[in-house]
mmCIF file of C-alpha atoms in Angstrom:
data_model
loop_
_atom_site.group_PDB
_atom_site.id
_atom_site.type_symbol
_atom_site.label_atom_id
_atom_site.label_comp_id
_atom_site.label_asym_id
_atom_site.label_seq_id
_atom_site.Cartn_x
_atom_site.Cartn_y
_atom_site.Cartn_z
ATOM 1 C CA UNK X 1 -2.940 136.471 87.760
ATOM 2 C CA UNK X 2 -0.329 138.023 85.474
ATOM 3 C CA UNK X 3 1.848 135.566 83.565
ATOM 4 C CA UNK X 4 4.555 137.408 81.687
ATOM 5 C CA UNK X 5 6.798 136.176 78.856
ATOM 6 C CA UNK X 6 9.984 138.124 78.129
ATOM 7 C CA UNK X 7 11.452 137.408 74.680
ATOM 8 C CA UNK X 8 15.131 138.351 74.456
ATOM 9 C CA UNK X 9 15.556 138.180 78.226
ATOM 10 C CA UNK X 10 19.354 137.820 78.100
ATOM 11 C CA UNK X 11 19.997 141.042 76.195
ATOM 12 C CA UNK X 12 21.180 144.355 77.583
ATOM 13 C CA UNK X 13 17.655 145.584 78.382
ATOM 14 C CA UNK X 14 16.034 142.186 78.885
ATOM 15 C CA UNK X 15 18.428 141.046 81.600
ATOM 16 C CA UNK X 16 17.524 143.999 83.827
ATOM 17 C CA UNK X 17 13.857 144.300 82.878
ATOM 18 C CA UNK X 18 13.226 140.603 83.572
ATOM 19 C CA UNK X 19 14.527 140.909 87.131
ATOM 20 C CA UNK X 20 12.454 144.057 87.714
ATOM 21 C CA UNK X 21 9.324 142.296 86.438
ATOM 22 C CA UNK X 22 9.993 139.339 88.734
ATOM 23 C CA UNK X 23 10.155 141.716 91.686
ATOM 24 C CA UNK X 24 6.831 143.189 90.596
ATOM 25 C CA UNK X 25 4.897 140.026 89.710
ATOM 26 C CA UNK X 26 6.785 137.266 91.519
ATOM 27 C CA UNK X 27 9.638 135.158 90.197
ATOM 28 C CA UNK X 28 7.401 132.246 89.190
ATOM 29 C CA UNK X 29 5.132 134.493 87.091
ATOM 30 C CA UNK X 30 7.777 135.907 84.726
ATOM 31 C CA UNK X 31 9.064 133.442 82.145
ATOM 32 C CA UNK X 32 12.353 134.477 80.556
ATOM 33 C CA UNK X 33 13.225 133.239 77.065
ATOM 34 C CA UNK X 34 16.159 133.516 74.684
ATOM 35 C CA UNK X 35 18.299 131.561 72.212
ATOM 36 C CA UNK X 36 20.708 130.226 74.821
ATOM 37 C CA UNK X 37 20.588 128.951 78.383
ATOM 38 C CA UNK X 38 20.775 131.646 81.068
ATOM 39 C CA UNK X 39 23.323 132.187 83.804
ATOM 40 C CA UNK X 40 23.200 134.100 87.069
ATOM 41 C CA UNK X 41 20.000 135.576 88.448
ATOM 42 C CA UNK X 42 17.927 135.027 85.301
ATOM 43 C CA UNK X 43 18.481 131.280 85.734
ATOM 44 C CA UNK X 44 16.872 131.407 89.182
ATOM 45 C CA UNK X 45 13.389 131.722 87.640
ATOM 46 C CA UNK X 46 11.447 129.932 84.889
ATOM 47 C CA UNK X 47 13.125 129.920 81.479
ATOM 48 C CA UNK X 48 12.328 128.625 77.994
ATOM 49 C CA UNK X 49 14.573 128.333 74.943
ATOM 50 C CA UNK X 50 12.981 130.316 72.114
ATOM 51 C CA UNK X 51 13.970 131.493 68.658
ATOM 52 C CA UNK X 52 11.804 134.582 68.207
ATOM 53 C CA UNK X 53 11.053 133.592 64.590
ATOM 54 C CA UNK X 54 9.649 130.203 65.648
ATOM 55 C CA UNK X 55 5.920 130.908 65.687
ATOM 56 C CA UNK X 56 4.951 127.380 66.753
ATOM 57 C CA UNK X 57 7.314 127.387 69.723
ATOM 58 C CA UNK X 58 6.038 130.834 70.799
ATOM 59 C CA UNK X 59 2.443 129.608 70.848
ATOM 60 C CA UNK X 60 3.504 126.433 72.667
ATOM 61 C CA UNK X 61 5.216 128.404 75.457
ATOM 62 C CA UNK X 62 2.253 130.786 75.763
ATOM 63 C CA UNK X 63 -0.139 127.861 76.119
ATOM 64 C CA UNK X 64 2.097 125.979 78.557
ATOM 65 C CA UNK X 65 2.432 128.907 80.974
ATOM 66 C CA UNK X 66 -0.918 130.630 80.457
ATOM 67 C CA UNK X 67 0.798 133.811 79.297
ATOM 68 C CA UNK X 68 -1.184 137.056 79.669
ATOM 69 C CA UNK X 69 1.530 139.610 78.757
ATOM 70 C CA UNK X 70 4.494 139.566 76.372
ATOM 71 C CA UNK X 71 7.545 141.832 76.398
ATOM 72 C CA UNK X 72 9.102 141.315 72.970
ATOM 73 C CA UNK X 73 12.689 142.615 73.144
ATOM 74 C CA UNK X 74 14.512 140.418 70.613
ATOM 75 C CA UNK X 75 16.007 142.375 67.682
ATOM 76 C CA UNK X 76 19.109 142.882 65.577
ATOM 77 C CA UNK X 77 20.309 146.408 66.379
ATOM 78 C CA UNK X 78 21.480 149.258 64.155
ATOM 79 C CA UNK X 79 25.204 148.680 63.601
ATOM 80 C CA UNK X 80 24.951 144.883 63.483
ATOM 81 C CA UNK X 81 21.922 145.081 61.202
ATOM 82 C CA UNK X 82 23.900 146.881 58.493
ATOM 83 C CA UNK X 83 26.164 143.842 58.106
ATOM 84 C CA UNK X 84 23.190 141.611 57.174
ATOM 85 C CA UNK X 85 20.178 143.805 56.314
ATOM 86 C CA UNK X 86 17.896 141.003 55.093
ATOM 87 C CA UNK X 87 18.376 138.949 58.250
ATOM 88 C CA UNK X 88 17.764 142.029 60.406
ATOM 89 C CA UNK X 89 14.537 142.772 58.539
ATOM 90 C CA UNK X 90 13.401 139.156 58.745
ATOM 91 C CA UNK X 91 14.050 138.764 62.460
ATOM 92 C CA UNK X 92 12.766 142.163 63.513
ATOM 93 C CA UNK X 93 9.559 141.999 61.471
ATOM 94 C CA UNK X 94 8.571 138.326 61.531
ATOM 95 C CA UNK X 95 9.028 138.023 65.266
ATOM 96 C CA UNK X 96 6.850 141.079 65.909
ATOM 97 C CA UNK X 97 4.062 139.791 63.672
ATOM 98 C CA UNK X 98 4.147 136.453 65.517
ATOM 99 C CA UNK X 99 3.749 138.232 68.869
ATOM 100 C CA UNK X 100 0.949 140.483 67.613
ATOM 101 C CA UNK X 101 -0.864 137.462 66.167
ATOM 102 C CA UNK X 102 -0.461 135.646 69.486
ATOM 103 C CA UNK X 103 -1.968 138.620 71.311
ATOM 104 C CA UNK X 104 -4.885 138.713 68.868
ATOM 105 C CA UNK X 105 -5.515 134.955 68.802
ATOM 106 C CA UNK X 106 -5.113 134.341 72.548
ATOM 107 C CA UNK X 107 -6.573 137.688 73.637
ATOM 108 C CA UNK X 108 -3.537 138.625 75.739
ATOM 109 C CA UNK X 109 -3.923 141.487 78.194
ATOM 110 C CA UNK X 110 -0.929 143.507 76.955
ATOM 111 C CA UNK X 111 2.068 143.458 74.635
ATOM 112 C CA UNK X 112 5.226 145.549 74.937
ATOM 113 C CA UNK X 113 7.514 146.139 71.950
ATOM 114 C CA UNK X 114 10.403 148.624 71.894
ATOM 115 C CA UNK X 115 10.933 151.097 69.089
ATOM 116 C CA UNK X 116 13.916 153.449 68.806
ATOM 117 C CA UNK X 117 15.111 156.899 67.801
ATOM 118 C CA UNK X 118 16.429 155.024 64.747
ATOM 119 C CA UNK X 119 12.976 155.608 63.190
ATOM 120 C CA UNK X 120 14.060 159.189 62.598
ATOM 121 C CA UNK X 121 16.341 160.169 59.741
ATOM 122 C CA UNK X 122 18.205 162.949 57.926
ATOM 123 C CA UNK X 123 15.057 165.026 57.294
ATOM 124 C CA UNK X 124 13.786 164.802 60.874
ATOM 125 C CA UNK X 125 14.163 167.958 63.015
ATOM 126 C CA UNK X 126 17.301 167.330 65.092
ATOM 127 C CA UNK X 127 16.511 169.508 68.108
ATOM 128 C CA UNK X 128 13.626 168.490 70.394
ATOM 129 C CA UNK X 129 12.353 166.009 67.811
ATOM 130 C CA UNK X 130 8.535 166.027 68.054
ATOM 131 C CA UNK X 131 6.328 163.026 68.777
ATOM 132 C CA UNK X 132 4.828 163.299 65.279
ATOM 133 C CA UNK X 133 7.267 164.370 62.586
ATOM 134 C CA UNK X 134 9.075 163.407 59.380
ATOM 135 C CA UNK X 135 10.475 159.876 59.664
ATOM 136 C CA UNK X 136 12.908 158.731 56.949
ATOM 137 C CA UNK X 137 15.231 156.162 58.539
ATOM 138 C CA UNK X 138 18.283 155.118 56.521
ATOM 139 C CA UNK X 139 19.264 151.928 58.369
ATOM 140 C CA UNK X 140 17.488 148.586 58.144
ATOM 141 C CA UNK X 141 17.057 148.702 61.924
ATOM 142 C CA UNK X 142 15.284 152.058 61.708
ATOM 143 C CA UNK X 143 13.202 150.920 58.734
ATOM 144 C CA UNK X 144 12.089 147.817 60.629
ATOM 145 C CA UNK X 145 11.240 149.843 63.723
ATOM 146 C CA UNK X 146 9.165 152.337 61.721
ATOM 147 C CA UNK X 147 7.314 149.484 60.028
ATOM 148 C CA UNK X 148 6.855 147.854 63.427
ATOM 149 C CA UNK X 149 5.270 150.998 64.831
ATOM 150 C CA UNK X 150 2.727 150.968 62.025
ATOM 151 C CA UNK X 151 1.961 147.273 62.624
ATOM 152 C CA UNK X 152 1.451 147.913 66.341
ATOM 153 C CA UNK X 153 -1.011 150.708 65.714
ATOM 154 C CA UNK X 154 -2.756 148.621 63.031
ATOM 155 C CA UNK X 155 -3.262 145.655 65.372
ATOM 156 C CA UNK X 156 -4.588 147.988 68.060
ATOM 157 C CA UNK X 157 -7.062 149.694 65.737
ATOM 158 C CA UNK X 158 -8.073 146.595 63.754
ATOM 159 C CA UNK X 159 -8.096 143.903 66.450
ATOM 160 C CA UNK X 160 -8.069 145.772 69.776
ATOM 161 C CA UNK X 161 -4.617 144.488 70.802
ATOM 162 C CA UNK X 162 -3.355 146.463 73.811
ATOM 163 C CA UNK X 163 0.148 147.025 72.463
ATOM 164 C CA UNK X 164 2.433 149.656 73.973
ATOM 165 C CA UNK X 165 5.819 150.967 72.892
ATOM 166 C CA UNK X 166 8.631 153.419 73.638
ATOM 167 C CA UNK X 167 11.100 154.963 71.226
ATOM 168 C CA UNK X 168 14.222 154.368 73.271
ATOM 169 C CA UNK X 169 17.207 156.653 72.931
ATOM 170 C CA UNK X 170 20.642 155.088 73.422
ATOM 171 C CA UNK X 171 20.462 152.836 76.501
ATOM 172 C CA UNK X 172 23.374 152.784 78.917
ATOM 173 C CA UNK X 173 23.877 150.013 81.445
ATOM 174 C CA UNK X 174 26.755 147.957 82.768
ATOM 175 C CA UNK X 175 25.207 144.681 83.971
ATOM 176 C CA UNK X 176 25.171 143.141 80.462
ATOM 177 C CA UNK X 177 27.399 143.836 77.464
ATOM 178 C CA UNK X 178 25.869 145.910 74.636
ATOM 179 C CA UNK X 179 24.383 144.186 71.604
ATOM 180 C CA UNK X 180 25.629 145.970 68.486
ATOM 181 C CA UNK X 181 24.054 149.427 68.544
ATOM 182 C CA UNK X 182 25.429 152.769 67.388
ATOM 183 C CA UNK X 183 25.190 154.195 70.922
ATOM 184 C CA UNK X 184 27.225 151.315 72.426
ATOM 185 C CA UNK X 185 30.245 153.582 72.926
ATOM 186 C CA UNK X 186 28.532 155.065 75.968
ATOM 187 C CA UNK X 187 28.571 151.630 77.612
ATOM 188 C CA UNK X 188 31.939 150.385 76.376
ATOM 189 C CA UNK X 189 33.731 153.566 77.455
ATOM 190 C CA UNK X 190 33.154 152.719 81.129
ATOM 191 C CA UNK X 191 34.531 149.190 80.749
ATOM 192 C CA UNK X 192 37.635 150.457 78.949
ATOM 193 C CA UNK X 193 38.135 153.266 81.472
ATOM 194 C CA UNK X 194 38.299 150.829 84.365
ATOM 195 C CA UNK X 195 40.107 147.984 82.575
ATOM 196 C CA UNK X 196 42.597 149.883 80.377
ATOM 197 C CA UNK X 197 42.435 153.559 81.352
ATOM 198 C CA UNK X 198 41.824 154.590 77.739
ATOM 199 C CA UNK X 199 39.220 154.341 75.001
ATOM 200 C CA UNK X 200 39.110 154.849 71.223
ATOM 201 C CA UNK X 201 35.675 156.153 70.293
ATOM 202 C CA UNK X 202 34.032 155.281 66.964
ATOM 203 C CA UNK X 203 32.092 158.587 66.968
ATOM 204 C CA UNK X 204 33.485 162.124 66.781
ATOM 205 C CA UNK X 205 33.937 164.027 70.041
ATOM 206 C CA UNK X 206 31.034 166.430 69.474
ATOM 207 C CA UNK X 207 28.378 163.903 68.329
ATOM 208 C CA UNK X 208 25.313 164.588 70.470
ATOM 209 C CA UNK X 209 22.765 161.790 70.880
ATOM 210 C CA UNK X 210 19.776 161.269 73.207
ATOM 211 C CA UNK X 211 20.636 158.726 75.922
ATOM 212 C CA UNK X 212 19.029 157.054 78.918
ATOM 213 C CA UNK X 213 20.403 155.130 81.881
ATOM 214 C CA UNK X 214 19.118 151.574 82.072
ATOM 215 C CA UNK X 215 17.424 152.168 85.432
ATOM 216 C CA UNK X 216 15.328 154.896 83.805
ATOM 217 C CA UNK X 217 14.609 152.696 80.768
ATOM 218 C CA UNK X 218 13.295 149.895 82.984
ATOM 219 C CA UNK X 219 11.237 152.387 85.005
ATOM 220 C CA UNK X 220 9.761 153.977 81.861
ATOM 221 C CA UNK X 221 8.822 150.578 80.437
ATOM 222 C CA UNK X 222 7.090 149.367 83.582
ATOM 223 C CA UNK X 223 5.403 152.739 84.185
ATOM 224 C CA UNK X 224 3.971 152.625 80.655
ATOM 225 C CA UNK X 225 2.767 149.043 81.004
ATOM 226 C CA UNK X 226 1.252 149.646 84.449
ATOM 227 C CA UNK X 227 -0.714 152.717 83.292
ATOM 228 C CA UNK X 228 -4.447 152.470 82.707
ATOM 229 C CA UNK X 229 -5.186 151.786 79.053
ATOM 230 C CA UNK X 230 -7.253 154.955 78.693
ATOM 231 C CA UNK X 231 -4.116 157.013 79.418
ATOM 232 C CA UNK X 232 -2.256 155.497 76.470
ATOM 233 C CA UNK X 233 -3.014 157.870 73.611
ATOM 234 C CA UNK X 234 -0.148 156.778 71.316
ATOM 235 C CA UNK X 235 -0.295 153.220 69.957
ATOM 236 C CA UNK X 236 2.633 153.497 67.549
ATOM 237 C CA UNK X 237 5.396 154.444 70.012
ATOM 238 C CA UNK X 238 6.065 157.189 72.556
ATOM 239 C CA UNK X 239 9.076 159.481 72.454
ATOM 240 C CA UNK X 240 10.990 159.206 75.744
ATOM 241 C CA UNK X 241 14.112 161.088 76.715
ATOM 242 C CA UNK X 242 16.406 161.654 79.669
ATOM 243 C CA UNK X 243 19.776 163.200 78.738
ATOM 244 C CA UNK X 244 21.736 164.203 75.621
ATOM 245 C CA UNK X 245 25.532 164.354 75.593
ATOM 246 C CA UNK X 246 28.604 163.950 73.400
ATOM 247 C CA UNK X 247 31.537 161.510 73.771
ATOM 248 C CA UNK X 248 33.686 164.403 74.990
ATOM 249 C CA UNK X 249 31.221 165.214 77.777
ATOM 250 C CA UNK X 250 30.952 161.647 79.054
ATOM 251 C CA UNK X 251 34.766 161.415 78.922
ATOM 252 C CA UNK X 252 34.968 164.531 81.117
ATOM 253 C CA UNK X 253 32.677 162.891 83.666
ATOM 254 C CA UNK X 254 34.933 159.833 83.754
ATOM 255 C CA UNK X 255 38.066 162.000 84.062
ATOM 256 C CA UNK X 256 36.566 163.672 87.112
ATOM 257 C CA UNK X 257 36.848 160.294 88.873
ATOM 258 C CA UNK X 258 39.686 158.626 86.913
ATOM 259 C CA UNK X 259 42.155 161.460 86.404
ATOM 260 C CA UNK X 260 44.494 159.706 83.945
ATOM 261 C CA UNK X 261 41.754 158.400 81.640
ATOM 262 C CA UNK X 262 42.488 159.102 77.968
ATOM 263 C CA UNK X 263 40.107 159.146 74.987
ATOM 264 C CA UNK X 264 40.885 159.256 71.270
ATOM 265 C CA UNK X 265 38.521 159.467 68.314
ATOM 266 C CA UNK X 266 38.417 157.333 65.181
ATOM 267 C CA UNK X 267 34.942 157.649 63.591
ATOM 268 C CA UNK X 268 33.813 154.681 61.489
ATOM 269 C CA UNK X 269 30.628 153.732 59.569
ATOM 270 C CA UNK X 270 28.572 154.269 62.730
ATOM 271 C CA UNK X 271 29.249 158.009 62.532
ATOM 272 C CA UNK X 272 26.993 158.265 59.479
ATOM 273 C CA UNK X 273 24.226 156.446 61.356
ATOM 274 C CA UNK X 274 24.578 158.740 64.375
ATOM 275 C CA UNK X 275 24.550 161.832 62.154
ATOM 276 C CA UNK X 276 21.080 160.853 60.882
ATOM 277 C CA UNK X 277 19.601 160.740 64.386
ATOM 278 C CA UNK X 278 18.308 163.576 66.603
ATOM 279 C CA UNK X 279 20.395 165.553 69.093
ATOM 280 C CA UNK X 280 17.505 165.756 71.564
ATOM 281 C CA UNK X 281 13.927 164.467 71.912
ATOM 282 C CA UNK X 282 10.635 166.112 72.879
ATOM 283 C CA UNK X 283 8.869 163.610 75.151
ATOM 284 C CA UNK X 284 6.197 165.968 76.474
ATOM 285 C CA UNK X 285 3.366 163.652 75.405
ATOM 286 C CA UNK X 286 4.714 160.742 77.461
ATOM 287 C CA UNK X 287 5.084 163.102 80.428
ATOM 288 C CA UNK X 288 1.516 164.391 80.118
ATOM 289 C CA UNK X 289 -0.229 161.101 79.211
ATOM 290 C CA UNK X 290 1.239 158.740 81.824
ATOM 291 C CA UNK X 291 3.606 160.809 83.949
ATOM 292 C CA UNK X 292 7.021 159.894 82.569
ATOM 293 C CA UNK X 293 9.960 161.566 84.348
ATOM 294 C CA UNK X 294 13.634 160.452 84.330
ATOM 295 C CA UNK X 295 15.694 160.182 87.509
ATOM 296 C CA UNK X 296 19.295 160.249 86.217
ATOM 297 C CA UNK X 297 21.359 163.052 84.689
ATOM 298 C CA UNK X 298 24.841 162.563 83.185
ATOM 299 C CA UNK X 299 26.726 163.122 86.444
ATOM 300 C CA UNK X 300 24.529 160.866 88.571
ATOM 301 C CA UNK X 301 24.555 158.147 85.905
ATOM 302 C CA UNK X 302 28.350 158.219 85.481
ATOM 303 C CA UNK X 303 28.960 157.990 89.223
ATOM 304 C CA UNK X 304 26.532 155.096 89.564
ATOM 305 C CA UNK X 305 28.041 153.135 86.660
ATOM 306 C CA UNK X 306 31.654 153.580 87.780
ATOM 307 C CA UNK X 307 30.793 152.457 91.291
ATOM 308 C CA UNK X 308 28.680 149.483 90.218
ATOM 309 C CA UNK X 309 31.005 148.366 87.420
ATOM 310 C CA UNK X 310 34.066 148.575 89.667
ATOM 311 C CA UNK X 311 32.407 146.150 92.060
ATOM 312 C CA UNK X 312 31.272 143.887 89.199
ATOM 313 C CA UNK X 313 34.750 143.661 87.641
ATOM 314 C CA UNK X 314 36.303 142.677 90.976
ATOM 315 C CA UNK X 315 34.175 139.511 91.134
#
């Protein structure tokens, strides 16, 4: 019997991944957790209040529910992390160590922890960034994710912890508001298009970044975790990719359905962060090891978001 704990279940990724896991394992077998009480569909299943840095509470919840798998999604993201670097480091690192220790001590079946393209930096090849390459992140978020990758591989090699990870590109969804990342413009632009008919972008029009629709991110995560352990050759974190585009290109997709939509550009401190990240990602190892393949391109994603968000905003 799988008993799954999702830490950070109310975040942009967690809110959708939790529901997908409940469909897979049964609502009663997926325990959501976060800092505040849930609303909506997440509240329809088991839930526990949890500060990810509270080691004692984590162990208590694991014992109470007989947890066999943990999806550890809680983190302070790139843009928000720069406003309080020490807190971002503390939360991102301490919480991961607690989860890895739990997996080691309680002999959990599996652990999932997300990394990010933020592990790359100014010296990393920008086009088709390889799985193994120069990594010199210049944000505290990226530094913490790179350190986290090394801890994951260490716990696997040293203690046999079955930990698995993906280096997410920018994630785009509409069912939960974004959480302070540099790629958040690609979510916010759809809200502003429908609510105001215009958007001021904090990145320049020709800033290319790797992106992924949330449906693909959830699919990639579950596909990785459901794969046989002998197929998982990378224990730091896998490159995954779907689409790369610029703010101007996503604006054109919106204009094709909302003719009078207007976009302006006013780059801020996040531009420097984006400029240190790749334009595109080589995820051939994930494709060959466990069969990763995205389902959404820019056009299909944009159409799906505008349709779904229009219905959501009417409620």
